[in-house]
Short mmCIF file of C-alpha atoms and ligand atoms in Angstrom, two decimals:
data_model
loop_
_atom_site.label_atom_id
_atom_site.label_comp_id
_atom_site.label_asym_id
_atom_site.label_seq_id
_atom_site.Cartn_x
_atom_site.Cartn_y
_atom_site.Cartn_z
CA MET A 1 -2.17 -24.55 17.49
CA THR A 2 -4.26 -21.38 16.70
CA GLY A 3 -4.68 -18.42 19.16
CA THR A 4 -1.91 -17.18 21.36
CA GLY A 5 -2.96 -15.43 24.64
CA THR A 6 -0.38 -12.79 25.49
CA SER A 7 1.46 -14.73 27.98
CA SER A 8 3.16 -17.03 25.32
CA VAL A 9 5.26 -14.74 23.31
CA GLY A 10 8.59 -15.45 24.91
CA ARG A 11 10.51 -16.07 21.67
CA SER A 12 9.06 -13.00 19.97
CA ALA A 13 9.87 -10.86 23.18
CA GLU A 14 13.43 -12.19 23.50
CA LEU A 15 14.03 -11.44 19.69
CA PHE A 16 12.52 -7.97 19.99
CA ALA A 17 14.67 -7.08 23.01
CA ARG A 18 17.89 -8.20 20.98
CA ALA A 19 16.67 -6.18 17.90
CA GLU A 20 16.06 -3.15 19.97
CA GLN A 21 19.78 -3.14 20.79
CA VAL A 22 20.99 -3.16 17.24
CA VAL A 23 17.96 -1.76 15.18
CA PRO A 24 16.17 1.40 15.96
CA GLY A 25 13.02 0.61 17.56
CA GLY A 26 13.67 -2.95 16.92
CA VAL A 27 12.24 -2.91 13.42
CA ASN A 28 13.15 -2.20 9.87
CA SER A 29 10.00 -0.46 8.93
CA PRO A 30 8.18 1.56 11.67
CA VAL A 31 4.51 -0.03 11.73
CA ARG A 32 6.04 -3.39 12.57
CA ALA A 33 6.97 -2.25 15.89
CA PHE A 34 3.06 -2.26 17.09
CA ARG A 35 3.58 1.05 18.90
CA SER A 36 0.14 2.21 17.76
CA VAL A 37 -1.65 -0.79 19.06
CA GLY A 38 0.87 -1.92 21.95
CA GLY A 39 2.30 -5.29 22.87
CA THR A 40 5.01 -7.41 21.49
CA PRO A 41 5.45 -7.50 17.74
CA ARG A 42 5.25 -11.13 16.37
CA PHE A 43 8.34 -12.49 14.79
CA MET A 44 7.36 -14.93 11.94
CA VAL A 45 9.31 -17.75 11.05
CA ALA A 46 7.24 -19.28 8.25
CA GLY A 47 4.35 -18.68 5.96
CA SER A 48 2.19 -21.12 3.89
CA GLY A 49 -0.92 -20.28 1.92
CA PRO A 50 -3.19 -17.92 4.16
CA TRP A 51 -1.11 -18.88 7.48
CA LEU A 52 1.89 -17.39 9.23
CA THR A 53 3.76 -19.09 12.15
CA ASP A 54 5.39 -17.06 14.53
CA ALA A 55 8.49 -17.86 16.66
CA ASP A 56 6.56 -19.41 19.62
CA GLY A 57 4.89 -21.69 17.05
CA HIS A 58 1.52 -19.88 16.93
CA ARG A 59 -0.40 -19.93 13.78
CA TYR A 60 -2.38 -16.76 12.27
CA VAL A 61 -4.63 -16.21 9.35
CA ASP A 62 -2.55 -13.49 7.66
CA LEU A 63 -4.74 -10.18 6.63
CA VAL A 64 -1.39 -8.43 5.92
CA SER A 65 0.16 -10.34 3.05
CA SER A 66 3.46 -8.57 3.68
CA TRP A 67 1.60 -5.41 3.08
CA GLY A 68 0.19 -6.35 -0.48
CA PRO A 69 2.60 -8.54 -2.44
CA MET A 70 1.49 -12.09 -1.36
CA ILE A 71 -1.90 -12.20 -3.42
CA LEU A 72 -1.30 -16.02 -3.98
CA GLY A 73 -0.79 -16.49 -0.36
CA HIS A 74 2.86 -17.58 1.18
CA ALA A 75 5.50 -19.82 -0.39
CA HIS A 76 3.10 -20.43 -3.57
CA PRO A 77 5.05 -23.72 -5.16
CA ALA A 78 5.35 -22.14 -8.55
CA VAL A 79 6.94 -18.99 -7.22
CA VAL A 80 9.14 -20.78 -4.83
CA GLU A 81 10.27 -22.96 -7.74
CA ALA A 82 10.93 -19.96 -9.90
CA VAL A 83 12.91 -18.35 -7.51
CA ARG A 84 14.88 -21.72 -6.73
CA GLU A 85 15.62 -21.91 -10.63
CA ALA A 86 16.61 -18.20 -11.00
CA ALA A 87 18.79 -18.34 -7.91
CA SER A 88 20.52 -21.56 -9.01
CA ALA A 89 21.43 -19.72 -12.45
CA GLY A 90 23.14 -16.72 -10.54
CA LEU A 91 21.85 -14.07 -8.25
CA SER A 92 22.83 -10.90 -10.21
CA PHE A 93 24.75 -9.80 -12.98
CA GLY A 94 24.60 -6.36 -13.58
CA THR A 95 23.76 -6.79 -17.19
CA PRO A 96 20.37 -6.83 -18.78
CA THR A 97 18.56 -10.26 -18.75
CA GLY A 98 15.61 -11.72 -20.65
CA GLY A 99 13.53 -11.90 -17.46
CA GLU A 100 13.42 -8.16 -17.13
CA VAL A 101 12.08 -8.00 -20.61
CA ASP A 102 9.37 -10.46 -20.03
CA LEU A 103 8.24 -8.55 -16.75
CA ALA A 104 8.18 -5.31 -18.49
CA GLU A 105 6.09 -6.68 -21.34
CA GLU A 106 3.88 -8.15 -18.69
CA LEU A 107 3.18 -4.74 -17.15
CA VAL A 108 2.73 -2.96 -20.45
CA ARG A 109 0.38 -5.66 -21.48
CA ARG A 110 -1.76 -5.27 -18.54
CA VAL A 111 -1.98 -1.52 -18.02
CA GLU A 112 -2.83 0.21 -21.44
CA PRO A 113 -1.43 3.73 -20.68
CA VAL A 114 1.95 2.30 -19.81
CA GLU A 115 4.25 2.27 -22.85
CA GLN A 116 7.43 1.75 -21.36
CA VAL A 117 8.60 0.81 -17.73
CA ARG A 118 11.76 1.03 -15.71
CA LEU A 119 12.34 -1.67 -12.92
CA VAL A 120 13.67 -0.31 -9.39
CA ASN A 121 13.81 -1.86 -6.11
CA SER A 122 11.12 -0.27 -4.06
CA GLY A 123 7.96 1.64 -4.32
CA THR A 124 9.98 4.53 -2.80
CA GLU A 125 12.23 4.52 -5.46
CA ALA A 126 9.49 4.29 -8.22
CA THR A 127 7.60 7.54 -6.87
CA MET A 128 10.94 9.36 -6.40
CA SER A 129 12.09 8.58 -9.83
CA ALA A 130 8.63 9.36 -11.27
CA VAL A 131 8.85 12.88 -9.59
CA ARG A 132 12.21 13.51 -10.70
CA LEU A 133 11.41 12.63 -14.30
CA ALA A 134 7.96 14.66 -14.14
CA ARG A 135 10.09 17.67 -12.97
CA GLY A 136 12.70 17.07 -15.73
CA PHE A 137 10.17 16.60 -18.45
CA THR A 138 8.20 19.75 -17.56
CA GLY A 139 11.09 21.97 -16.38
CA ARG A 140 8.88 22.70 -13.34
CA SER A 141 9.60 22.18 -9.66
CA VAL A 142 6.15 22.05 -7.63
CA VAL A 143 4.48 18.77 -6.65
CA VAL A 144 1.10 18.20 -5.72
CA LYS A 145 0.24 15.49 -3.34
CA PHE A 146 -2.71 14.59 -0.93
CA ALA A 147 -2.83 14.51 2.84
CA GLY A 148 -3.18 10.85 3.99
CA CYS A 149 -1.57 9.51 0.81
CA TYR A 150 1.53 7.79 1.20
CA HIS A 151 4.33 7.43 -1.59
CA GLY A 152 7.07 5.91 0.34
CA HIS A 153 9.44 7.92 2.18
CA VAL A 154 10.75 10.32 -0.56
CA ASP A 155 11.66 13.55 1.12
CA ALA A 156 9.26 15.58 -1.03
CA LEU A 157 6.38 13.38 -0.65
CA LEU A 158 6.56 13.25 3.29
CA ALA A 159 5.67 16.94 3.56
CA GLU A 160 2.39 17.05 5.39
CA ALA A 161 -0.16 19.74 6.07
CA GLY A 162 -2.81 20.56 8.58
CA SER A 163 -6.41 20.93 7.42
CA GLY A 164 -7.15 23.78 5.04
CA VAL A 165 -8.01 24.18 1.31
CA ALA A 166 -4.50 24.75 0.10
CA THR A 167 -1.74 24.57 2.70
CA PHE A 168 1.72 24.79 1.58
CA GLY A 169 3.90 22.02 2.96
CA LEU A 170 5.97 22.20 6.11
CA PRO A 171 8.41 19.49 6.72
CA SER A 172 6.78 17.00 8.87
CA THR A 173 9.74 14.91 9.79
CA PRO A 174 12.91 16.31 10.79
CA GLY A 175 15.59 15.75 8.13
CA VAL A 176 13.38 17.19 5.25
CA THR A 177 14.43 20.60 4.35
CA GLY A 178 12.26 23.68 4.07
CA ALA A 179 13.17 23.86 0.48
CA GLN A 180 12.11 20.29 -0.41
CA ALA A 181 8.93 20.97 1.52
CA THR A 182 8.05 24.32 -0.26
CA ASP A 183 8.02 22.65 -3.50
CA THR A 184 5.44 20.25 -2.25
CA ILE A 185 1.60 21.45 -1.80
CA VAL A 186 -0.53 19.13 0.11
CA LEU A 187 -4.20 19.14 -0.32
CA PRO A 188 -7.14 17.22 1.17
CA TYR A 189 -8.06 14.28 -0.81
CA ASN A 190 -11.12 14.01 -2.77
CA ASP A 191 -11.28 17.88 -3.01
CA LEU A 192 -11.15 18.66 -6.69
CA ASP A 193 -12.07 22.45 -6.04
CA GLY A 194 -8.95 22.77 -3.80
CA VAL A 195 -6.66 21.39 -6.69
CA ALA A 196 -8.59 23.55 -9.31
CA GLN A 197 -7.71 26.66 -7.09
CA VAL A 198 -4.00 25.61 -6.61
CA PHE A 199 -3.69 25.21 -10.39
CA ALA A 200 -5.28 28.74 -10.98
CA GLU A 201 -2.76 30.12 -8.53
CA ARG A 202 0.29 28.22 -9.31
CA GLY A 203 -0.35 26.35 -12.57
CA GLN A 204 2.92 27.55 -14.22
CA ASP A 205 4.92 26.03 -11.47
CA ILE A 206 3.39 22.64 -11.04
CA ALA A 207 5.24 19.64 -12.62
CA CYS A 208 2.81 16.97 -11.53
CA VAL A 209 0.17 15.87 -9.28
CA ILE A 210 0.76 12.63 -7.59
CA THR A 211 -2.03 10.54 -6.13
CA GLU A 212 -2.70 7.00 -4.89
CA ALA A 213 -4.96 5.35 -7.64
CA ALA A 214 -7.35 4.67 -4.55
CA ALA A 215 -6.15 5.66 -1.17
CA GLY A 216 -5.16 2.86 0.80
CA ASN A 217 -2.68 4.30 3.48
CA MET A 218 -5.13 6.39 5.55
CA GLY A 219 -7.42 3.14 5.59
CA ALA A 220 -9.25 2.37 2.17
CA VAL A 221 -10.66 5.62 0.78
CA ALA A 222 -11.71 5.30 -2.73
CA PRO A 223 -11.63 8.28 -5.06
CA ASP A 224 -15.00 10.01 -5.56
CA ASP A 225 -16.70 9.46 -8.92
CA GLY A 226 -14.87 11.84 -11.20
CA PHE A 227 -11.73 12.75 -8.87
CA ASN A 228 -9.06 11.04 -10.78
CA ALA A 229 -10.75 11.86 -14.16
CA GLY A 230 -10.66 15.81 -12.61
CA LEU A 231 -7.25 15.48 -11.77
CA LYS A 232 -6.38 14.16 -15.28
CA ARG A 233 -8.37 17.13 -16.78
CA LEU A 234 -6.62 19.83 -14.69
CA CYS A 235 -3.13 18.49 -15.27
CA GLN A 236 -3.55 18.53 -19.00
CA ALA A 237 -5.16 21.87 -19.26
CA HIS A 238 -1.98 23.33 -17.06
CA GLY A 239 0.88 21.14 -18.67
CA ALA A 240 1.62 19.21 -15.66
CA LEU A 241 1.72 15.44 -15.47
CA LEU A 242 -0.54 13.15 -13.46
CA ILE A 243 1.46 10.32 -11.63
CA ILE A 244 -0.91 7.65 -10.57
CA ASP A 245 0.69 5.64 -7.82
CA GLU A 246 -0.65 1.94 -8.03
CA VAL A 247 2.05 0.49 -5.77
CA MET A 248 -0.73 -0.84 -3.61
CA THR A 249 -3.65 -1.26 -5.95
CA GLY A 250 -1.53 -2.42 -8.92
CA PHE A 251 -2.41 -5.97 -9.85
CA ARG A 252 -4.29 -6.28 -6.67
CA VAL A 253 -7.79 -4.59 -7.24
CA SER A 254 -7.68 -6.29 -10.83
CA SER A 255 -5.64 -7.53 -13.41
CA ALA A 256 -4.71 -3.86 -14.35
CA GLY A 257 -4.99 -2.68 -11.01
CA TRP A 258 -7.27 0.55 -10.26
CA TYR A 259 -6.89 1.67 -13.83
CA GLY A 260 -8.66 -1.68 -14.67
CA LEU A 261 -11.68 -0.70 -12.63
CA GLU A 262 -11.72 3.06 -13.39
CA GLY A 263 -9.86 3.55 -16.90
CA VAL A 264 -8.56 7.07 -16.11
CA ALA A 265 -5.01 7.27 -17.77
CA GLY A 266 -2.32 8.79 -15.88
CA ASP A 267 0.86 9.85 -17.52
CA LEU A 268 3.14 8.06 -15.17
CA TYR A 269 2.50 5.00 -12.88
CA CYS A 270 4.19 3.45 -10.03
CA PHE A 271 4.12 -0.12 -9.18
CA GLY A 272 5.38 -2.31 -6.39
CA LYS A 273 4.22 -4.92 -3.80
CA VAL A 274 2.35 -7.24 -6.03
CA MET A 275 4.58 -7.26 -8.99
CA SER A 276 7.54 -8.06 -6.76
CA GLY A 277 5.90 -11.40 -5.62
CA GLY A 278 7.45 -10.77 -2.18
CA LEU A 279 11.16 -9.83 -3.24
CA PRO A 280 12.43 -6.31 -3.71
CA ALA A 281 10.98 -5.12 -6.95
CA ALA A 282 9.02 -2.15 -8.30
CA ALA A 283 8.59 -0.20 -11.29
CA PHE A 284 7.65 3.20 -12.88
CA GLY A 285 6.45 3.74 -16.20
CA GLY A 286 4.06 5.43 -18.55
CA ARG A 287 4.01 7.54 -21.73
CA ALA A 288 6.66 6.84 -24.12
CA ASP A 289 7.53 10.40 -24.62
CA VAL A 290 8.01 11.17 -21.08
CA MET A 291 9.94 7.96 -20.37
CA ALA A 292 12.24 8.69 -23.26
CA GLN A 293 13.74 11.52 -21.09
CA LEU A 294 15.24 8.91 -18.86
CA ALA A 295 19.03 8.08 -19.07
CA PRO A 296 20.51 6.61 -21.18
CA ALA A 297 17.77 7.62 -23.64
CA GLY A 298 17.50 11.24 -22.32
CA PRO A 299 18.93 13.49 -19.60
CA VAL A 300 17.06 12.54 -16.38
CA TYR A 301 19.27 10.35 -14.50
CA GLN A 302 18.15 7.14 -12.67
CA ALA A 303 19.91 3.84 -12.18
CA GLY A 304 20.21 0.80 -9.76
CA THR A 305 22.97 -1.61 -8.90
CA LEU A 306 20.21 -4.35 -8.43
CA ALA A 307 17.36 -3.02 -10.46
CA GLY A 308 15.81 -5.80 -12.52
CA ASN A 309 17.37 -8.26 -10.17
CA PRO A 310 16.84 -11.71 -11.95
CA VAL A 311 15.58 -13.53 -8.79
CA ALA A 312 13.17 -10.66 -7.89
CA VAL A 313 12.06 -10.56 -11.43
CA ALA A 314 11.32 -14.45 -11.32
CA ALA A 315 9.22 -14.06 -8.20
CA GLY A 316 7.02 -10.93 -9.60
CA LEU A 317 6.66 -12.32 -13.07
CA THR A 318 5.53 -15.90 -11.78
CA THR A 319 3.08 -14.23 -9.39
CA LEU A 320 1.62 -12.17 -12.19
CA ARG A 321 1.40 -15.10 -14.53
CA HIS A 322 -0.44 -16.91 -11.70
CA ALA A 323 -2.66 -14.01 -11.03
CA THR A 324 -5.33 -15.22 -13.40
CA PRO A 325 -8.88 -13.85 -13.73
CA GLU A 326 -9.90 -16.60 -11.30
CA VAL A 327 -7.46 -15.09 -8.75
CA TYR A 328 -9.08 -11.73 -8.96
CA THR A 329 -12.60 -13.17 -8.48
CA ALA A 330 -11.37 -15.02 -5.40
CA LEU A 331 -9.73 -11.87 -4.25
CA ASP A 332 -13.04 -9.95 -4.56
CA ALA A 333 -15.02 -12.73 -3.00
CA ASN A 334 -12.69 -13.22 -0.08
CA ALA A 335 -12.84 -9.24 0.51
CA ASP A 336 -16.55 -9.33 0.27
CA ARG A 337 -16.65 -12.34 2.72
CA LEU A 338 -14.38 -10.71 5.31
CA HIS A 339 -16.64 -7.31 4.77
CA GLY A 340 -19.74 -9.34 5.91
CA LEU A 341 -18.10 -10.82 8.83
CA PHE A 342 -16.64 -7.31 10.02
CA THR A 343 -20.34 -5.95 9.49
CA ASP A 344 -22.03 -8.91 11.43
CA ALA A 345 -19.53 -9.00 14.26
CA LEU A 346 -19.45 -4.94 14.84
CA THR A 347 -23.22 -4.74 14.36
CA GLU A 348 -23.77 -7.33 16.96
CA ALA A 349 -21.59 -5.83 19.37
CA GLY A 350 -23.19 -2.32 19.01
CA VAL A 351 -20.01 -0.71 17.60
CA VAL A 352 -20.66 2.10 15.33
CA HIS A 353 -18.63 1.63 12.22
CA THR A 354 -18.26 2.03 8.37
CA ILE A 355 -16.45 -0.67 6.42
CA GLN A 356 -14.34 1.39 4.00
CA ARG A 357 -13.76 -0.32 0.51
CA ALA A 358 -11.60 0.47 -2.52
CA GLY A 359 -11.93 -2.53 -4.77
CA SER A 360 -10.67 -5.62 -2.63
CA LEU A 361 -8.93 -3.13 -0.18
CA ILE A 362 -10.73 -3.16 3.00
CA SER A 363 -10.66 -1.40 6.30
CA ILE A 364 -12.71 -0.32 9.43
CA ARG A 365 -13.63 3.22 10.16
CA PHE A 366 -14.86 3.59 13.77
CA ALA A 367 -17.60 6.23 12.99
CA GLU A 368 -20.92 6.65 11.08
CA GLY A 369 -20.55 7.28 7.16
CA VAL A 370 -17.92 6.83 4.69
CA GLY A 371 -14.71 8.53 5.27
CA ARG A 372 -13.66 10.61 2.14
CA ASP A 373 -10.15 12.21 3.28
CA TYR A 374 -7.56 12.15 6.05
CA ASP A 375 -9.42 14.40 8.49
CA ASP A 376 -12.44 12.11 8.33
CA MET A 377 -10.21 8.90 8.87
CA ARG A 378 -8.45 10.67 11.75
CA ALA A 379 -11.96 11.97 13.30
CA ALA A 380 -13.07 8.43 13.79
CA GLU A 381 -12.96 6.47 17.20
CA THR A 382 -9.53 5.12 16.54
CA TRP A 383 -8.98 4.12 20.17
CA ARG A 384 -11.21 1.28 19.56
CA PHE A 385 -8.78 -0.40 17.26
CA PRO A 386 -5.96 -1.50 19.61
CA PRO A 387 -8.18 -3.85 21.66
CA PHE A 388 -9.85 -4.98 18.52
CA PHE A 389 -6.60 -5.83 17.06
CA HIS A 390 -5.16 -7.80 20.13
CA ALA A 391 -8.27 -9.87 20.31
CA LEU A 392 -7.83 -10.96 16.81
CA LEU A 393 -4.30 -11.41 17.39
CA ASP A 394 -4.94 -13.53 20.39
CA HIS A 395 -7.44 -15.61 18.67
CA GLY A 396 -5.14 -16.31 15.71
CA VAL A 397 -5.78 -13.41 13.13
CA TYR A 398 -2.84 -11.36 12.06
CA ALA A 399 -4.43 -8.05 10.88
CA PRO A 400 -2.45 -4.84 9.94
CA PRO A 401 -1.20 -3.38 13.37
CA SER A 402 -2.53 0.12 12.53
CA VAL A 403 -6.15 1.58 11.99
CA PHE A 404 -4.88 3.49 9.16
CA GLU A 405 -3.54 0.53 7.20
CA ALA A 406 -6.02 -1.55 5.06
CA CYS A 407 -6.28 -5.37 5.26
CA PHE A 408 -4.74 -6.94 2.38
CA ILE A 409 -6.68 -10.18 1.31
CA SER A 410 -4.87 -13.08 -0.47
CA ALA A 411 -6.69 -15.62 -2.71
CA ALA A 412 -5.37 -18.32 -0.49
CA LEU A 413 -7.86 -17.60 2.12
CA ASP A 414 -9.91 -20.53 2.34
CA ASP A 415 -12.96 -22.08 4.74
CA ASP A 416 -10.55 -22.96 7.39
CA ALA A 417 -9.05 -19.61 7.48
CA PHE A 418 -12.38 -17.80 7.35
CA SER A 419 -13.89 -20.05 10.14
CA VAL A 420 -10.78 -18.75 12.55
CA ILE A 421 -11.71 -15.20 11.47
CA ALA A 422 -15.31 -15.78 12.04
CA ASP A 423 -14.63 -17.21 15.53
CA ALA A 424 -12.11 -14.48 16.45
CA LEU A 425 -14.33 -11.37 15.35
CA PRO A 426 -17.17 -11.51 17.74
CA VAL A 427 -14.66 -11.42 20.65
CA ALA A 428 -12.73 -8.47 18.84
CA ALA A 429 -15.95 -6.60 18.21
CA ARG A 430 -16.88 -6.94 21.86
CA ALA A 431 -13.30 -5.67 22.91
CA ALA A 432 -13.94 -2.60 20.50
CA ALA A 433 -17.32 -1.94 22.14
CA ALA A 434 -15.74 -2.08 25.63
CA ALA A 435 -12.87 0.45 24.71
CA THR A 436 -12.92 3.76 26.28
CA ALA A 437 -11.87 6.90 24.71
CA PRO A 438 -8.47 8.26 25.97
CA GLU A 439 -8.68 11.03 28.56
CA ALA A 440 -8.40 14.63 26.45
CA SER A 441 -5.29 16.30 27.54
C1 PLP B 501 4.06 0.82 -0.04
C2 PLP B 501 3.64 1.99 -0.91
C3 PLP B 501 4.69 2.70 -1.34
C4 PLP B 501 6.28 2.58 -0.97
O1 PLP B 501 6.59 1.31 -1.34
P1 PLP B 501 8.12 0.65 -0.73
O2 PLP B 501 8.29 -0.40 -1.40
O3 PLP B 501 7.48 0.43 0.77
O4 PLP B 501 8.97 1.76 -0.74
C5 PLP B 501 4.61 3.77 -2.23
N1 PLP B 501 3.16 3.89 -2.67
C6 PLP B 501 2.14 3.52 -1.95
C7 PLP B 501 0.76 3.66 -2.69
C8 PLP B 501 2.25 2.43 -1.15
O5 PLP B 501 1.32 1.73 -0.67
#
């Protein structure tokens, strides 16, 4: 059956209660806990194509796609077969394997500025290692990042800042030291003048600028025309490296990621999500002269017991090999179709909104006009999202459980899936319209 009604989540509730005893907050990654939308996180037991099935037997159209990786849909037969085959041949050797070379070649072939890659286990490791390499290569310590961009939970990159042109980072989470945070400068996204000013003041100290190729972790926020190119120009002029984080956009928004849409070459790139095929795998790479500084070729240390794991590599490589031009056409078409359904339902219900797009990344901003930075995205009527989310969930659509996360489309979404979405959205839009702002405290 499709559609749940909140009364029938007994198995998920039971599992969550057990989880809370032995796992902090009951989850292994915070957004999964539904804190910002309330209610019981659904424990999934199976996925097939565009569908997820939870522990109580409810089926949902999946608009999360495991936060990105599942562009082909769940349990794609070729990927499952490749994983089965790789697993049968041994789970891990701690030696080089041919599959790693195939995957590295595939990444290098797809993204022209990437001459060499190193495989790691998560996007966090990729960004952490890229920043270390940039510091090692330049002999400088300062990292510039943008508010609202997420690069995994790397200490130096969690540093946050309030609004302002050039705020020096303060630790925004306990456990990140002041020293780590003061080496991080946080600037507003899409503010090239702010970046130019910081380079004018501290250019000699700046090792790198790290940016999401297109922002997808504050909702979808595309870079303004010329923003990434401007970052590139400033980095080059001051001898800093530009790290383009394509963990989310890579191999999703086009066969060559955001680079394929925009063509601005970074010095280093970070990849994850889609290239993992749904198992733990990620990568960083870029200019050969920079990558040559990595151990054992060079002095910058970086390593991993399970890096290049043969089963994960098989999942990633097979996913990429099946991510044909037709798949990217389907991803774009499905994003456009969802966009149209969002617009129609919210307009019909009289909800003020803007659909944010960055390629096939898509999210809803409950406000007039396109949001260009984190302040814009936070200033929207975000309180309209929880009832919207829960109405979708109750009617069989699993959207990301946070207003600051983009929807991840899969190529597997078909007419059946879209008809469930089309039926659910008007109810969700009316719930958003009926939402009331929280009392100012
Ligand atoms: C998801 C994400 C990361 C972190 O990847 P993990 O595999 O979760 O560590 C880094 N950067 C961006 C842009 C992401 O979306």
